[in-house]
Short mmCIF file of N, CA and C in Angstrom, two decimals:
data_model
loop_
_atom_site.label_atom_id
_atom_site.label_comp_id
_atom_site.label_asym_id
_atom_site.label_seq_id
_atom_site.Cartn_x
_atom_site.Cartn_y
_atom_site.Cartn_z
N MET A 1 -32.83 117.91 -29.06
CA MET A 1 -32.77 118.89 -30.14
C MET A 1 -32.26 120.17 -29.50
N ILE A 2 -31.34 120.78 -30.18
CA ILE A 2 -30.81 122.09 -29.70
C ILE A 2 -31.71 123.17 -30.21
N THR A 3 -32.26 123.97 -29.40
CA THR A 3 -33.13 125.05 -29.85
C THR A 3 -32.38 126.52 -29.96
N GLU A 4 -31.24 126.52 -29.31
CA GLU A 4 -30.58 127.81 -29.42
C GLU A 4 -29.61 127.78 -30.57
N ARG A 5 -29.42 128.90 -31.24
CA ARG A 5 -28.34 128.97 -32.35
C ARG A 5 -26.99 129.08 -31.79
N ARG A 6 -26.05 128.66 -32.51
CA ARG A 6 -24.62 128.86 -32.17
C ARG A 6 -24.31 130.23 -32.30
N PRO A 7 -23.38 130.77 -31.43
CA PRO A 7 -23.01 132.29 -31.62
C PRO A 7 -22.26 132.47 -32.90
N ASP A 8 -22.32 133.66 -33.37
CA ASP A 8 -21.50 134.00 -34.55
C ASP A 8 -20.10 134.03 -34.17
N TRP A 9 -19.19 134.12 -35.23
CA TRP A 9 -17.65 133.95 -34.73
C TRP A 9 -17.34 135.14 -33.89
N ASP A 10 -17.71 136.38 -34.15
CA ASP A 10 -17.27 137.56 -33.27
C ASP A 10 -17.72 137.35 -31.97
N THR A 11 -18.93 136.92 -31.62
CA THR A 11 -19.38 136.64 -30.28
C THR A 11 -18.61 135.46 -29.71
N TYR A 12 -18.46 134.56 -30.44
CA TYR A 12 -17.68 133.29 -29.84
C TYR A 12 -16.30 133.75 -29.47
N PHE A 13 -15.53 134.48 -30.25
CA PHE A 13 -14.18 134.73 -29.93
C PHE A 13 -14.08 135.87 -28.87
N THR A 14 -15.16 136.83 -28.87
CA THR A 14 -15.22 137.81 -27.77
C THR A 14 -15.48 137.08 -26.41
N ASN A 15 -16.35 136.19 -26.42
CA ASN A 15 -16.65 135.42 -25.20
C ASN A 15 -15.24 134.69 -24.72
N ILE A 16 -14.51 134.23 -25.57
CA ILE A 16 -13.25 133.55 -25.13
C ILE A 16 -12.30 134.75 -24.60
N ALA A 17 -12.33 135.88 -25.22
CA ALA A 17 -11.39 137.05 -24.72
C ALA A 17 -11.93 137.33 -23.35
N GLU A 18 -13.24 137.29 -22.97
CA GLU A 18 -13.56 137.54 -21.63
C GLU A 18 -12.96 136.51 -20.60
N GLN A 19 -13.02 135.28 -21.05
CA GLN A 19 -12.45 134.21 -20.15
C GLN A 19 -10.87 134.47 -19.97
N VAL A 20 -10.34 134.86 -21.04
CA VAL A 20 -8.80 135.17 -20.93
C VAL A 20 -8.61 136.38 -19.97
N ALA A 21 -9.46 137.32 -20.07
CA ALA A 21 -9.35 138.54 -19.25
C ALA A 21 -9.39 138.06 -17.80
N SER A 22 -10.12 137.05 -17.36
CA SER A 22 -10.25 136.64 -15.99
C SER A 22 -8.89 136.28 -15.33
N ARG A 23 -7.79 136.12 -16.18
CA ARG A 23 -6.44 135.85 -15.68
C ARG A 23 -5.63 137.12 -15.39
N SER A 24 -6.21 138.34 -15.70
CA SER A 24 -5.46 139.61 -15.52
C SER A 24 -5.14 139.74 -14.16
N THR A 25 -3.90 140.33 -13.95
CA THR A 25 -3.36 140.54 -12.57
C THR A 25 -3.24 141.92 -12.14
N CYS A 26 -3.65 142.90 -13.03
CA CYS A 26 -3.61 144.39 -12.66
C CYS A 26 -5.10 144.66 -12.25
N GLU A 27 -5.19 145.19 -11.03
CA GLU A 27 -6.45 145.49 -10.46
C GLU A 27 -7.18 146.60 -11.14
N ARG A 28 -6.45 147.49 -11.89
CA ARG A 28 -7.11 148.65 -12.58
C ARG A 28 -7.94 148.26 -13.83
N ALA A 29 -7.53 147.19 -14.55
CA ALA A 29 -8.19 146.79 -15.82
C ALA A 29 -8.00 145.34 -15.97
N MET A 30 -9.18 144.68 -16.23
CA MET A 30 -9.15 143.30 -16.64
C MET A 30 -9.35 143.33 -18.21
N VAL A 31 -8.33 142.73 -18.96
CA VAL A 31 -8.32 142.80 -20.39
C VAL A 31 -7.86 141.47 -20.94
N GLY A 32 -8.60 140.97 -21.90
CA GLY A 32 -8.13 139.73 -22.61
C GLY A 32 -8.14 139.91 -23.93
N ALA A 33 -7.18 139.37 -24.73
CA ALA A 33 -7.03 139.48 -26.18
C ALA A 33 -6.92 138.05 -26.82
N VAL A 34 -7.58 137.87 -27.97
CA VAL A 34 -7.50 136.73 -28.63
C VAL A 34 -7.15 137.01 -30.04
N LEU A 35 -6.02 136.46 -30.63
CA LEU A 35 -5.67 136.67 -32.06
C LEU A 35 -6.21 135.48 -32.87
N VAL A 36 -6.91 135.74 -33.92
CA VAL A 36 -7.55 134.78 -34.75
C VAL A 36 -7.39 135.08 -36.23
N LYS A 37 -7.15 133.88 -36.96
CA LYS A 37 -7.03 133.94 -38.42
C LYS A 37 -7.81 132.66 -38.92
N ASP A 38 -8.55 132.87 -39.98
CA ASP A 38 -9.30 131.81 -40.59
C ASP A 38 -10.16 131.08 -39.59
N ASN A 39 -10.71 131.81 -38.56
CA ASN A 39 -11.53 131.22 -37.44
C ASN A 39 -10.79 130.24 -36.63
N ARG A 40 -9.48 130.46 -36.46
CA ARG A 40 -8.57 129.56 -35.58
C ARG A 40 -7.86 130.48 -34.72
N ILE A 41 -7.78 130.12 -33.48
CA ILE A 41 -7.10 130.97 -32.45
C ILE A 41 -5.58 130.81 -32.66
N LEU A 42 -4.81 131.83 -32.81
CA LEU A 42 -3.40 131.77 -32.89
C LEU A 42 -2.72 132.03 -31.56
N SER A 43 -3.21 132.97 -30.76
CA SER A 43 -2.59 133.30 -29.48
C SER A 43 -3.64 134.01 -28.61
N THR A 44 -3.41 133.96 -27.27
CA THR A 44 -4.13 134.83 -26.41
C THR A 44 -3.18 135.56 -25.49
N GLY A 45 -3.70 136.64 -24.80
CA GLY A 45 -2.91 137.43 -23.82
C GLY A 45 -3.83 138.16 -22.88
N TYR A 46 -3.35 138.51 -21.77
CA TYR A 46 -4.10 139.33 -20.68
C TYR A 46 -3.16 140.27 -20.01
N ASN A 47 -3.68 141.23 -19.38
CA ASN A 47 -2.90 142.19 -18.60
C ASN A 47 -2.17 141.51 -17.52
N GLY A 48 -0.85 141.65 -17.45
CA GLY A 48 -0.01 140.98 -16.38
C GLY A 48 1.39 141.35 -16.61
N SER A 49 2.14 141.09 -15.52
CA SER A 49 3.56 141.30 -15.56
C SER A 49 4.28 140.34 -16.45
N PRO A 50 5.52 140.77 -16.89
CA PRO A 50 6.30 139.82 -17.58
C PRO A 50 6.61 138.54 -16.78
N PRO A 51 6.87 137.38 -17.49
CA PRO A 51 7.16 136.23 -16.65
C PRO A 51 8.27 136.29 -15.68
N GLY A 52 8.04 135.95 -14.36
CA GLY A 52 9.06 135.98 -13.35
C GLY A 52 8.97 137.20 -12.65
N GLU A 53 8.21 138.23 -12.98
CA GLU A 53 8.10 139.53 -12.33
C GLU A 53 6.93 139.48 -11.43
N PRO A 54 6.96 140.33 -10.37
CA PRO A 54 5.74 140.45 -9.46
C PRO A 54 4.62 141.08 -10.18
N HIS A 55 3.47 140.56 -9.80
CA HIS A 55 2.20 141.17 -10.37
C HIS A 55 1.54 142.20 -9.48
N CYS A 56 0.81 143.09 -10.03
CA CYS A 56 0.02 144.09 -9.37
C CYS A 56 -0.70 143.58 -8.22
N ASP A 57 -1.43 142.53 -8.37
CA ASP A 57 -2.20 142.03 -7.31
C ASP A 57 -1.43 141.31 -6.20
N ASP A 58 -0.11 141.11 -6.47
CA ASP A 58 0.83 140.73 -5.41
C ASP A 58 1.39 141.80 -4.53
N ILE A 59 1.83 142.89 -5.25
CA ILE A 59 2.54 144.02 -4.55
C ILE A 59 2.02 145.32 -4.83
N GLU A 60 1.14 145.55 -5.69
CA GLU A 60 0.45 146.84 -6.09
C GLU A 60 0.89 147.33 -7.40
N CYS A 61 0.12 148.20 -7.99
CA CYS A 61 0.44 148.86 -9.30
C CYS A 61 1.66 149.83 -9.11
N LEU A 62 2.39 149.93 -10.25
CA LEU A 62 3.48 150.83 -10.23
C LEU A 62 3.07 152.02 -11.13
N MET A 63 2.53 152.96 -10.49
CA MET A 63 1.93 154.09 -11.26
C MET A 63 2.81 155.19 -11.64
N GLU A 64 2.74 155.60 -12.93
CA GLU A 64 3.49 156.76 -13.42
C GLU A 64 2.48 157.47 -14.46
N ASN A 65 2.25 158.76 -14.15
CA ASN A 65 1.37 159.55 -14.97
C ASN A 65 -0.01 158.87 -15.29
N GLY A 66 -0.55 158.31 -14.12
CA GLY A 66 -1.87 157.75 -14.32
C GLY A 66 -1.93 156.38 -15.05
N HIS A 67 -0.69 155.77 -15.24
CA HIS A 67 -0.74 154.48 -15.92
C HIS A 67 0.12 153.50 -15.20
N CYS A 68 -0.30 152.29 -15.20
CA CYS A 68 0.51 151.21 -14.53
C CYS A 68 1.63 150.78 -15.34
N GLU A 69 2.92 150.91 -14.84
CA GLU A 69 4.01 150.60 -15.68
C GLU A 69 4.45 149.11 -15.43
N ARG A 70 3.86 148.32 -14.44
CA ARG A 70 4.19 147.02 -14.19
C ARG A 70 3.53 146.08 -15.14
N THR A 71 2.37 146.47 -15.78
CA THR A 71 1.59 145.59 -16.53
C THR A 71 1.95 145.58 -18.01
N VAL A 72 2.09 144.49 -18.61
CA VAL A 72 2.23 144.33 -20.05
C VAL A 72 0.73 144.25 -20.51
N HIS A 73 0.29 144.98 -21.49
CA HIS A 73 -1.14 144.95 -21.93
C HIS A 73 -1.44 143.65 -22.63
N ALA A 74 -2.77 143.34 -22.62
CA ALA A 74 -3.14 142.06 -23.25
C ALA A 74 -2.78 141.92 -24.68
N GLU A 75 -3.08 143.02 -25.39
CA GLU A 75 -2.80 143.04 -26.91
C GLU A 75 -1.30 142.68 -27.16
N THR A 76 -0.51 143.35 -26.42
CA THR A 76 0.90 143.21 -26.56
C THR A 76 1.36 141.82 -26.10
N ASN A 77 0.82 141.21 -25.09
CA ASN A 77 1.09 139.95 -24.62
C ASN A 77 0.66 138.84 -25.63
N ALA A 78 -0.57 139.13 -26.24
CA ALA A 78 -0.91 138.14 -27.33
C ALA A 78 0.00 138.09 -28.47
N ILE A 79 0.42 139.29 -28.97
CA ILE A 79 1.40 139.34 -30.08
C ILE A 79 2.73 138.74 -29.63
N ALA A 80 3.20 139.03 -28.36
CA ALA A 80 4.54 138.42 -27.94
C ALA A 80 4.44 137.00 -27.77
N GLN A 81 3.29 136.49 -27.40
CA GLN A 81 3.16 135.02 -27.26
C GLN A 81 3.21 134.25 -28.66
N ALA A 82 2.66 134.89 -29.54
CA ALA A 82 2.70 134.31 -30.96
C ALA A 82 4.19 134.41 -31.50
N ALA A 83 4.75 135.61 -31.25
CA ALA A 83 6.14 135.68 -31.68
C ALA A 83 7.09 134.65 -31.04
N LYS A 84 6.86 134.41 -29.87
CA LYS A 84 7.73 133.50 -29.06
C LYS A 84 7.62 132.02 -29.62
N PHE A 85 6.47 131.68 -30.25
CA PHE A 85 6.35 130.45 -30.84
C PHE A 85 6.35 130.41 -32.34
N GLY A 86 6.75 131.50 -32.93
CA GLY A 86 7.03 131.61 -34.31
C GLY A 86 5.72 131.50 -35.12
N ILE A 87 4.61 132.15 -34.56
CA ILE A 87 3.30 132.20 -35.20
C ILE A 87 3.03 133.66 -35.75
N SER A 88 2.87 133.70 -37.19
CA SER A 88 2.69 134.91 -37.81
C SER A 88 1.25 135.40 -37.44
N VAL A 89 1.09 136.63 -37.12
CA VAL A 89 -0.31 137.21 -36.94
C VAL A 89 -0.70 138.16 -38.08
N ASN A 90 0.06 138.17 -39.06
CA ASN A 90 -0.19 138.99 -40.32
C ASN A 90 -1.53 138.61 -40.85
N GLY A 91 -2.42 139.55 -40.99
CA GLY A 91 -3.71 139.28 -41.60
C GLY A 91 -4.77 138.81 -40.65
N SER A 92 -4.45 138.82 -39.35
CA SER A 92 -5.34 138.30 -38.30
C SER A 92 -6.33 139.33 -37.78
N THR A 93 -7.18 138.86 -36.96
CA THR A 93 -8.22 139.64 -36.21
C THR A 93 -7.87 139.58 -34.73
N MET A 94 -7.89 140.71 -33.98
CA MET A 94 -7.63 140.62 -32.52
C MET A 94 -9.00 140.96 -31.91
N TYR A 95 -9.47 140.01 -31.10
CA TYR A 95 -10.69 140.22 -30.22
C TYR A 95 -10.25 140.67 -28.81
N ILE A 96 -10.86 141.76 -28.35
CA ILE A 96 -10.41 142.32 -27.11
C ILE A 96 -11.65 142.51 -26.15
N TRP A 97 -11.60 141.98 -25.02
CA TRP A 97 -12.69 142.23 -24.07
C TRP A 97 -12.00 142.87 -22.86
N SER A 98 -12.64 143.97 -22.41
CA SER A 98 -11.98 144.71 -21.33
C SER A 98 -12.98 145.29 -20.40
N TYR A 99 -12.46 145.43 -19.16
CA TYR A 99 -13.26 146.12 -18.07
C TYR A 99 -12.35 146.89 -17.16
N ARG A 100 -12.60 148.19 -17.07
CA ARG A 100 -11.76 149.02 -16.24
C ARG A 100 -12.63 149.41 -15.02
N TYR A 101 -12.05 149.28 -13.82
CA TYR A 101 -12.71 149.55 -12.60
C TYR A 101 -12.98 151.02 -12.29
N ASP A 102 -12.20 151.91 -12.97
CA ASP A 102 -12.24 153.28 -12.75
C ASP A 102 -13.01 154.02 -13.82
N THR A 103 -13.67 153.39 -14.83
CA THR A 103 -14.36 154.12 -15.79
C THR A 103 -15.74 153.43 -16.03
N ASP A 104 -16.58 154.02 -16.70
CA ASP A 104 -17.90 153.42 -17.17
C ASP A 104 -17.69 152.86 -18.52
N GLY A 105 -17.48 151.56 -18.61
CA GLY A 105 -17.39 150.96 -19.95
C GLY A 105 -16.02 150.34 -20.17
N PRO A 106 -15.88 149.85 -21.38
CA PRO A 106 -14.61 149.09 -21.71
C PRO A 106 -13.46 150.17 -21.95
N ALA A 107 -12.27 149.47 -21.61
CA ALA A 107 -11.02 150.29 -21.97
C ALA A 107 -10.78 150.27 -23.46
N LYS A 108 -10.12 151.28 -23.83
CA LYS A 108 -9.69 151.29 -25.36
C LYS A 108 -8.21 150.89 -25.39
N SER A 109 -7.86 150.28 -26.52
CA SER A 109 -6.32 150.05 -26.73
C SER A 109 -5.67 151.33 -26.63
N CYS A 110 -4.43 151.25 -25.99
CA CYS A 110 -3.56 152.53 -25.84
C CYS A 110 -2.95 152.68 -27.22
N VAL A 111 -2.38 153.89 -27.43
CA VAL A 111 -1.56 154.23 -28.68
C VAL A 111 -0.59 153.23 -28.93
N LYS A 112 0.25 152.91 -27.99
CA LYS A 112 1.38 151.95 -28.21
C LYS A 112 0.83 150.54 -28.60
N CYS A 113 -0.19 149.99 -27.99
CA CYS A 113 -0.81 148.78 -28.28
C CYS A 113 -1.30 148.86 -29.75
N SER A 114 -1.93 149.92 -30.10
CA SER A 114 -2.46 150.12 -31.45
C SER A 114 -1.44 150.09 -32.51
N GLN A 115 -0.33 150.82 -32.20
CA GLN A 115 0.86 150.77 -33.15
C GLN A 115 1.35 149.40 -33.23
N VAL A 116 1.61 148.74 -32.13
CA VAL A 116 2.21 147.38 -32.29
C VAL A 116 1.28 146.46 -33.07
N MET A 117 -0.04 146.49 -32.85
CA MET A 117 -1.09 145.72 -33.60
C MET A 117 -0.93 145.95 -35.19
N LYS A 118 -0.87 147.30 -35.52
CA LYS A 118 -0.76 147.64 -36.92
C LYS A 118 0.50 147.18 -37.46
N SER A 119 1.57 147.38 -36.70
CA SER A 119 3.00 146.91 -37.15
C SER A 119 3.00 145.32 -37.32
N ALA A 120 2.28 144.66 -36.50
CA ALA A 120 2.25 143.19 -36.62
C ALA A 120 1.41 142.65 -37.69
N GLY A 121 0.70 143.50 -38.37
CA GLY A 121 -0.18 143.11 -39.45
C GLY A 121 -1.61 142.71 -39.15
N ILE A 122 -2.04 143.07 -37.99
CA ILE A 122 -3.39 142.80 -37.54
C ILE A 122 -4.39 143.76 -38.34
N ILE A 123 -5.37 143.18 -39.05
CA ILE A 123 -6.06 143.90 -39.95
C ILE A 123 -7.42 144.30 -39.44
N ARG A 124 -7.87 143.74 -38.28
CA ARG A 124 -9.26 143.92 -37.80
C ARG A 124 -9.17 143.77 -36.30
N VAL A 125 -9.89 144.73 -35.64
CA VAL A 125 -10.03 144.67 -34.10
C VAL A 125 -11.50 144.69 -33.78
N VAL A 126 -11.88 143.69 -32.95
CA VAL A 126 -13.26 143.67 -32.42
C VAL A 126 -13.11 143.76 -30.91
N SER A 127 -13.72 144.76 -30.30
CA SER A 127 -13.63 144.99 -28.87
C SER A 127 -14.95 145.16 -28.34
N PHE A 128 -15.02 144.75 -27.03
CA PHE A 128 -16.19 144.96 -26.22
C PHE A 128 -15.72 145.54 -24.86
#
């Protein structure tokens, strides 16, 4: 007999975003994003360089104005992955799990990622 309750959907997808974040290749922030609609995963993404490009943990961060320019953010990677395979994210929820080594607490989505999420039709964001 199972005595523990199943996690609610927000907890479930946030836990998956944490696992996705474990693939991050930028040492400054481990971030994972999961795009979900109707309780089904559409796409995932994590902080890392574009395919075929060197990663921060291979050659170091490319810093400009306190921001790593080598890394594509998890939120943008999840949207790009969906677009690559023709998956609409309109009306979806994005779950974000993040940890920054240089701050106390989770990272916040940057302005550009927030704009891309809104433009793509993401209607809800759950972050930890």
